[in-house]
Short mmCIF file of C-alpha atoms in Angstrom, two decimals:
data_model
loop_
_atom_site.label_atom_id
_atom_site.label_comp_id
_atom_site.label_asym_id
_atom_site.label_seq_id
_atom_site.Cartn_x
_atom_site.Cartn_y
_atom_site.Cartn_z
CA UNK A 709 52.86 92.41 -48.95
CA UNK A 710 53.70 92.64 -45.08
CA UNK A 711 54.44 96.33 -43.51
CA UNK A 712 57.47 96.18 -41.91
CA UNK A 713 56.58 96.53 -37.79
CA UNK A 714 57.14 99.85 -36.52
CA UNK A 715 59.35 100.24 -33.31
CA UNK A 716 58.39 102.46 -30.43
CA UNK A 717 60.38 105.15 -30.32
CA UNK A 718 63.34 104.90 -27.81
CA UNK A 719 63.25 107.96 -25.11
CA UNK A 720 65.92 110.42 -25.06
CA UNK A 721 67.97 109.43 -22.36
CA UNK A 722 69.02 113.13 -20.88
CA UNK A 723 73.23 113.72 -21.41
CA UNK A 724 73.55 114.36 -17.67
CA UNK A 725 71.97 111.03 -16.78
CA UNK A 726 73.61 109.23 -20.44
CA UNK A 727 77.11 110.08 -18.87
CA UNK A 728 76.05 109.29 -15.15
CA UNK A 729 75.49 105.94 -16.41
CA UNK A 730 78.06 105.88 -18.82
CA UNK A 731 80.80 105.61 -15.43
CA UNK A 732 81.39 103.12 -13.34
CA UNK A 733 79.05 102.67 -10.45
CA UNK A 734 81.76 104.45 -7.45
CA UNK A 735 82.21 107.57 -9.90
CA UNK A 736 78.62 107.84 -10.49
CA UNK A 737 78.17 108.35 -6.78
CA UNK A 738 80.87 110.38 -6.44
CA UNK A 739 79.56 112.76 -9.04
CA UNK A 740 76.02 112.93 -7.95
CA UNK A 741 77.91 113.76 -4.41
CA UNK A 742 79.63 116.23 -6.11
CA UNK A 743 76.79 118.39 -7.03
CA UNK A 744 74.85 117.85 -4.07
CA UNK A 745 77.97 118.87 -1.62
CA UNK A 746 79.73 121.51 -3.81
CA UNK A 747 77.32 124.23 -3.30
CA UNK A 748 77.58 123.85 0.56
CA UNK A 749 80.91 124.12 0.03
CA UNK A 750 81.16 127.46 -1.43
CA UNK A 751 78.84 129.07 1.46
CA UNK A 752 80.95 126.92 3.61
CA UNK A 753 83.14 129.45 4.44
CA UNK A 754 80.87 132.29 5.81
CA UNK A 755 78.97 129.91 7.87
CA UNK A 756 82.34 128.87 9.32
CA UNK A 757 83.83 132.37 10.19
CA UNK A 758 79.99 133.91 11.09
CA UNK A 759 80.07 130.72 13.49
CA UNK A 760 83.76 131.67 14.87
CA UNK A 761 83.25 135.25 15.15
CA UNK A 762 79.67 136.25 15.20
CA UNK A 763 77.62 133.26 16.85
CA UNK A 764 80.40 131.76 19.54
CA UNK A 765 80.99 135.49 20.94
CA UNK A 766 77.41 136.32 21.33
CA UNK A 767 76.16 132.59 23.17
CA UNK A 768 79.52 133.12 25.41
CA UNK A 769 78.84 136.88 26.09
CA UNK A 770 74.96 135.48 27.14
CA UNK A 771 76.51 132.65 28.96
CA UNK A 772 78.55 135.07 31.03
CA UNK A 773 75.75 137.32 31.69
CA UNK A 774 74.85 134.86 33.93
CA UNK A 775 77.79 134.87 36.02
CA UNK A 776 80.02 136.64 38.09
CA UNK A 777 83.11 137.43 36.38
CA UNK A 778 86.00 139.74 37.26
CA UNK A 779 89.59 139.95 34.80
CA UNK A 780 91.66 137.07 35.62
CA UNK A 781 88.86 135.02 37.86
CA UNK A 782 86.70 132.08 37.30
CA UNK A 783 82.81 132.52 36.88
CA UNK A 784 80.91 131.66 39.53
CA UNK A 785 76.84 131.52 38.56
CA UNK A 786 74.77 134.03 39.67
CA UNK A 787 71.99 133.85 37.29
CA UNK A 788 69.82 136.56 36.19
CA UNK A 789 71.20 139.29 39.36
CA UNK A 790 73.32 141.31 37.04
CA UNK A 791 70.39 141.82 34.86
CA UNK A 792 68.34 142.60 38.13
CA UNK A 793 71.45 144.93 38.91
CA UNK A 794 71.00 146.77 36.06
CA UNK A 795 67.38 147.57 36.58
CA UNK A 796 68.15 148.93 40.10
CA UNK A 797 71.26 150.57 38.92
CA UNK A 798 71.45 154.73 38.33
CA UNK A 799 74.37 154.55 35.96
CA UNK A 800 72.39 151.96 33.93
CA UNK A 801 69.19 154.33 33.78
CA UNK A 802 71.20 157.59 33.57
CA UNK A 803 72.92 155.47 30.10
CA UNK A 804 69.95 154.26 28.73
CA UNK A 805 68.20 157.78 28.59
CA UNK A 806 71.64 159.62 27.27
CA UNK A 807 71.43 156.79 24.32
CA UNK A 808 67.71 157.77 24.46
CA UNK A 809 68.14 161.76 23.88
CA UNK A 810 71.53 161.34 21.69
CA UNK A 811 69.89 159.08 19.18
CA UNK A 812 66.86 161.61 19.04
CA UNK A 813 68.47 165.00 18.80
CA UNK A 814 70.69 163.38 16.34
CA UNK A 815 68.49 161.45 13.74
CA UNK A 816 65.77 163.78 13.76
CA UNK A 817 68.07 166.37 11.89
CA UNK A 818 70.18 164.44 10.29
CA UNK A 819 67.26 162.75 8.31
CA UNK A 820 65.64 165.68 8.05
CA UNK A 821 68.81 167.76 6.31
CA UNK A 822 69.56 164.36 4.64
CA UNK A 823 65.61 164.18 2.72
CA UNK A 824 66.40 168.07 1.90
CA UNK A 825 69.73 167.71 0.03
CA UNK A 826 68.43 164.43 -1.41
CA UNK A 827 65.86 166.36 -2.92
CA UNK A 828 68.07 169.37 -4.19
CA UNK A 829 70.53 166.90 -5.59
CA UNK A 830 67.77 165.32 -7.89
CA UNK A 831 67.77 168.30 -9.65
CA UNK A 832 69.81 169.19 -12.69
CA UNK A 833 72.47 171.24 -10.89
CA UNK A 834 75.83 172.47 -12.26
CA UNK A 835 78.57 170.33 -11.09
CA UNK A 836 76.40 168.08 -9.07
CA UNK A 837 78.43 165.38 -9.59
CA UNK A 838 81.04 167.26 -7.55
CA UNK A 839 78.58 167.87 -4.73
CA UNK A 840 77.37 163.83 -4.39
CA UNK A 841 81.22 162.87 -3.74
CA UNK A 842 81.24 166.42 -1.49
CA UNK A 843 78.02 164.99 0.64
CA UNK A 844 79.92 161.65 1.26
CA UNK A 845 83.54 163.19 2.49
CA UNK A 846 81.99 163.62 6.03
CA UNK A 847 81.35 159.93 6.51
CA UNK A 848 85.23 159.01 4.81
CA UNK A 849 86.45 161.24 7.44
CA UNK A 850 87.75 159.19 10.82
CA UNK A 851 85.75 159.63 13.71
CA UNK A 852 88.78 160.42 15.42
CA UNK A 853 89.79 163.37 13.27
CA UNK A 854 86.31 164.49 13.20
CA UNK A 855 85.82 164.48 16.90
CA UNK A 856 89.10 166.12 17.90
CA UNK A 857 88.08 168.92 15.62
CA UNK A 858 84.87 169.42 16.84
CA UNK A 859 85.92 169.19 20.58
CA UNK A 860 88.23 172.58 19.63
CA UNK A 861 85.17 174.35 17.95
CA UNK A 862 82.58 173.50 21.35
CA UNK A 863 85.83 174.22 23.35
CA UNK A 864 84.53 176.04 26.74
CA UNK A 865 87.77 178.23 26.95
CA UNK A 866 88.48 179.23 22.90
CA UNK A 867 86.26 177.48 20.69
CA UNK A 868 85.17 179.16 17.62
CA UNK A 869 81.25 178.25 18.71
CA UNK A 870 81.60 180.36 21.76
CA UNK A 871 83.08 182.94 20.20
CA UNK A 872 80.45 183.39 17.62
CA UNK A 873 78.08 183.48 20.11
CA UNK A 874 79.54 186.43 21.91
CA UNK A 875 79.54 188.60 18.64
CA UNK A 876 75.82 187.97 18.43
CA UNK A 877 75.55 189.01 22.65
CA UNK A 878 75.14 185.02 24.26
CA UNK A 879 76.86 183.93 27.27
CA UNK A 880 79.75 181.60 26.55
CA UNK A 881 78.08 178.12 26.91
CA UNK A 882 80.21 175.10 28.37
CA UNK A 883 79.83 172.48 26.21
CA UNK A 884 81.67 169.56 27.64
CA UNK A 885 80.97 169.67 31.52
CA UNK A 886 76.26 170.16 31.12
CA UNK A 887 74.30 167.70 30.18
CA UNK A 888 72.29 169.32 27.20
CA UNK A 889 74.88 171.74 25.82
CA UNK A 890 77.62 168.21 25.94
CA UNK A 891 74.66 166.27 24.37
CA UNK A 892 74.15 168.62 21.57
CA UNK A 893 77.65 168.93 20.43
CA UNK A 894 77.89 165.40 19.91
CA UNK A 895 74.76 164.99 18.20
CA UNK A 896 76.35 167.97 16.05
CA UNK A 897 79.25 165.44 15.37
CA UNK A 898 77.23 162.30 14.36
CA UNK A 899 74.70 164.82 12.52
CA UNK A 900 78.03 166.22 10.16
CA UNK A 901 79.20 162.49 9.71
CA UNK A 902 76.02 160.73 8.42
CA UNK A 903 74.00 163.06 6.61
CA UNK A 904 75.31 162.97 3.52
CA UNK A 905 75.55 159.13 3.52
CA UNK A 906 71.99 159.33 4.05
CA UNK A 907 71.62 162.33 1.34
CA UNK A 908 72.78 159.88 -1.05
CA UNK A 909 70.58 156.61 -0.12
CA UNK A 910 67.44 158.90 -0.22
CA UNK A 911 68.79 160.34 -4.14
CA UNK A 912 69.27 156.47 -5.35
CA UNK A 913 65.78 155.95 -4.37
CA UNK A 914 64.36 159.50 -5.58
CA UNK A 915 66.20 158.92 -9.06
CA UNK A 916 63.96 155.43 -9.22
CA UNK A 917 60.65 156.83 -8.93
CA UNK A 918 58.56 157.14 -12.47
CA UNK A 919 58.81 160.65 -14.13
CA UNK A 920 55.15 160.08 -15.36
CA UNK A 921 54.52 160.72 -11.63
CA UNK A 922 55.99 163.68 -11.55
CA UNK A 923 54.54 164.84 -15.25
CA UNK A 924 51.10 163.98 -14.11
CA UNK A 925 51.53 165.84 -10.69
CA UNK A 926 52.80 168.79 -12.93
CA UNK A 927 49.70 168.55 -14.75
CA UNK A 928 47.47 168.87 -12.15
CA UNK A 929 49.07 172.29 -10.86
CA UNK A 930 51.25 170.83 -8.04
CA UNK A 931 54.49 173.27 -7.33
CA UNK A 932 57.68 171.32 -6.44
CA UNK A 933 57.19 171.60 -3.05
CA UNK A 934 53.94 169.72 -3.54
CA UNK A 935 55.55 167.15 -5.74
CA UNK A 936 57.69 166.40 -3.18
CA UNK A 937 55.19 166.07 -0.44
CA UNK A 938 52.92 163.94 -2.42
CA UNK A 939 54.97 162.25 -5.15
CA UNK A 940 58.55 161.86 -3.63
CA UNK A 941 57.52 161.09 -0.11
CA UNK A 942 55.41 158.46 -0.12
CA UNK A 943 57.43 156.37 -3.08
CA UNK A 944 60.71 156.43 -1.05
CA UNK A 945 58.95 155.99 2.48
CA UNK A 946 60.71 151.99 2.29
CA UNK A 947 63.69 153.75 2.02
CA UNK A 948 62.69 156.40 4.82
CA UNK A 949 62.21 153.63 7.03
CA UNK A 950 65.19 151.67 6.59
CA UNK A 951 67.52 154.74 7.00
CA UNK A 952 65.52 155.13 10.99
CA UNK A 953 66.00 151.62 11.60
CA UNK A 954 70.25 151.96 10.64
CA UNK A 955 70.36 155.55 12.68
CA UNK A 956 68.40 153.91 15.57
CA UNK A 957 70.45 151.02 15.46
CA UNK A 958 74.19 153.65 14.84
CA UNK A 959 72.87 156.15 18.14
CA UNK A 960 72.14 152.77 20.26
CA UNK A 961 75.99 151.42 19.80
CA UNK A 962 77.53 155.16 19.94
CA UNK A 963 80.71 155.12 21.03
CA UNK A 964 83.68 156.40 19.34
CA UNK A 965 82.20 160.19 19.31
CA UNK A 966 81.17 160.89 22.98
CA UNK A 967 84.50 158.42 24.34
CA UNK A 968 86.68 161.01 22.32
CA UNK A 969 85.05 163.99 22.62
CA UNK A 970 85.01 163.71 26.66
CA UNK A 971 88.99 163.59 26.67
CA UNK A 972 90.10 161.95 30.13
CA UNK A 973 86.99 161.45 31.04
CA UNK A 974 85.16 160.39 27.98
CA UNK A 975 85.17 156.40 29.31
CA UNK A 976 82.73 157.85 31.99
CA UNK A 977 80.59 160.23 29.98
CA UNK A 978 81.92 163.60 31.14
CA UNK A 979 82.68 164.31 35.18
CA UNK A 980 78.76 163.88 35.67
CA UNK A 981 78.32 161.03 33.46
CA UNK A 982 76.49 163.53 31.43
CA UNK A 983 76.69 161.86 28.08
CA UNK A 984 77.48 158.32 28.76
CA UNK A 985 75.66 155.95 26.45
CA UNK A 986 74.78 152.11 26.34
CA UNK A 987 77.99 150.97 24.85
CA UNK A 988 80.09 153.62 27.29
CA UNK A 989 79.02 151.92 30.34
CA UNK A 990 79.40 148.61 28.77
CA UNK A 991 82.95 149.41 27.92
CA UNK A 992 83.82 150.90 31.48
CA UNK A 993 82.13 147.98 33.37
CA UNK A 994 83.79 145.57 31.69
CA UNK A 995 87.77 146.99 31.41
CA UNK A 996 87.67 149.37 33.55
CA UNK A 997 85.91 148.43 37.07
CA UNK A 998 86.66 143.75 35.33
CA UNK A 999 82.77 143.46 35.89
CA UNK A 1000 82.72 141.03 32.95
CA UNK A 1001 79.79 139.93 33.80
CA UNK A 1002 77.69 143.38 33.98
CA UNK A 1003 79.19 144.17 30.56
CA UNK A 1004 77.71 141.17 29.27
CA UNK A 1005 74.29 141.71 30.47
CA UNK A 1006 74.61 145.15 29.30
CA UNK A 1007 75.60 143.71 25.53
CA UNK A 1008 72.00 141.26 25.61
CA UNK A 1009 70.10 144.64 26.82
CA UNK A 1010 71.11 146.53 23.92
CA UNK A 1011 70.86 143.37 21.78
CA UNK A 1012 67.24 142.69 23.11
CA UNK A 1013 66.81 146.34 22.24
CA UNK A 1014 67.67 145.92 18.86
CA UNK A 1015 65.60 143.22 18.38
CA UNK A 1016 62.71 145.09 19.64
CA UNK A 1017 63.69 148.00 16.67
CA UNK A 1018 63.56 145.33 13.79
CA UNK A 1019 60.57 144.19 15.71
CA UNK A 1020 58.76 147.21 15.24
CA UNK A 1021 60.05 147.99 11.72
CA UNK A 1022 58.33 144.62 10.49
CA UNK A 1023 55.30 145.86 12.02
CA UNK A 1024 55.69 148.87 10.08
CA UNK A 1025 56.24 147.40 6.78
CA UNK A 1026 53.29 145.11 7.33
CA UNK A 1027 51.08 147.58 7.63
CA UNK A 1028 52.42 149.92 4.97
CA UNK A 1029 52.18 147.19 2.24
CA UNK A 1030 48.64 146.46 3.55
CA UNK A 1031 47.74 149.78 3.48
CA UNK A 1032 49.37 150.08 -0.29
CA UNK A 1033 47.59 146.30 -1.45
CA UNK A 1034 43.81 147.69 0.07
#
């Protein structure tokens, strides 16, 4: 008796490519079109606006760099002489090292404080749910509102700072017209408004570091205090970083804080220029004296700047996760 011949099995055809083939020939290309193209769709959007009001503004702002423009003019090329201006300029150097010595004498403490009530907050405090949204109501306050306060407590005449001081037997210091006393009260400001934003990035990444750490640590006779120098440290020191990087790149595009707190004159710095930054000058160059041009070069300066920051924390990272991989 003949076996019946056995067929080859037939392939499953998948139901993506059964239905492609299933339409007619134009609405299978529309449909593979489809889910090529839709995707780019749905990012379309940010690329659009980034391209309208992020990437135009900074080519045209380097384009005019590279001119001679004054309000109401037409450019007239001058190539890289405001950039050659600025190196040969006083107000330019005398900006760059105010940026230099705000941004320092403000992130140094502000970290600092910001590690420290991290670290308390960790603990199992009473209420400490009420002190995390307490840390944070600095940085929802205005800068305006903050300022304006602030310039009455460092006032010269009747603030509250000189007054303590002359219970304790100090001089009445004048904070708004020197250089290091003016300096110092707006670091104070930016200090009050940002450390307990930081407080609370530093606590999200304390809170995600392994207990066994801290159990074996405890083990081994380490206090707190060691703990935190050998335990907490060096598992949140990604974190560490990336909070420099955002303060170096906040005290490099101060502006609202020393333009406020300098009243009439804040545009300027103070009578002296005392405390005008980066962005101050920028600002005054360009609607104040029309110098469009100057401004712009100013703008790449502190964008080549920032560059140079992300620059060097890449560098940094590198070599940390080296370090941690060897």
């Amino acid at each position: 008796m003949r076996r019946p011949t056995r067929r080859p099995p037939v392939p499953a055809v998948p139901a993506t490519a059964a239905r492609t083939a299933a339409r007619p020939p134009c609405a299978a290309g529309l449909y593979r079109w489809d889910l090529k193209a839709t995707p780019y769709a749905f990012i379309a959007p940010f690329f659009l606006t980034f391209a309208a009001f992020g990437l135009f503004p900074l080519l045209y702002t380097g384009w005019l760099s590279l001119h001679r423009v004054e309000l109401g003019g037409e450019p007239e090329w001058r190539g890289l002489e405001n950039y050659t201006g600025l190196a040969d300029s006083e107000f330019f150097r005398n900006a760059l090292v105010n940026t230099f010595t705000i941004g320092v004498i403000s992130t140094v403490p502000q970290l600092l404080m910001a590690l420290g009530l991290a670290h308390l907050l960790n603990y199992r405090l009473r209420g400490r749910g009420f002190f995390r949204v307490a840390v944070l109501a600095p940085y929802a306050t205005s800068i305006a509102a903050a300022t304006l306060v602030f310039a009455q407590l460092f006032n010269t005449d009747y603030g509250l700072i000189n007054s303590a001081l002359g219970l304790v037997g100090f001089d009445p210091v004048d904070w708004e017209s020197s250089k290091w006393p003016a300096q110092i009260a707006i670091s104070v400001i930016v200090t009050w408004r940002w450390t307990g934003y930081n407080a609370l990035i530093y606590l999200a990444a304390m809170q995600a570091v392994p207990q066994d750490l801290y159990e074996a640590a405890a083990l081994d006779g380490a206090s707190r205090w060691r703990q935190f120098l050998s335990v907490t440290i060096p598992s949140i020191r990604p974190t560490i970083l990336f909070t420099i990087i955002v303060s170096t790149i906040g005290a490099t595009q101060l502006f609202g804080e020393p333009m406020l707190y300098g009243g009439s004159v804040g545009i300027s710095g103070g009578s002296g220029n005392q405390f005008q930054t980066l962005s101050l000058l920028m600002y005054e160059k360009g609607w104040v004296t029309g110098a469009l041009g100057q401004a712009s070069a100013i703008a790449w300066v502190m964008l080549l700047l920032l560059l140079l920051v992300g620059g060097a924390q890449t560098l940094v990272s590198r070599a940390n996760r080296k370090k941690q991989e060897g």
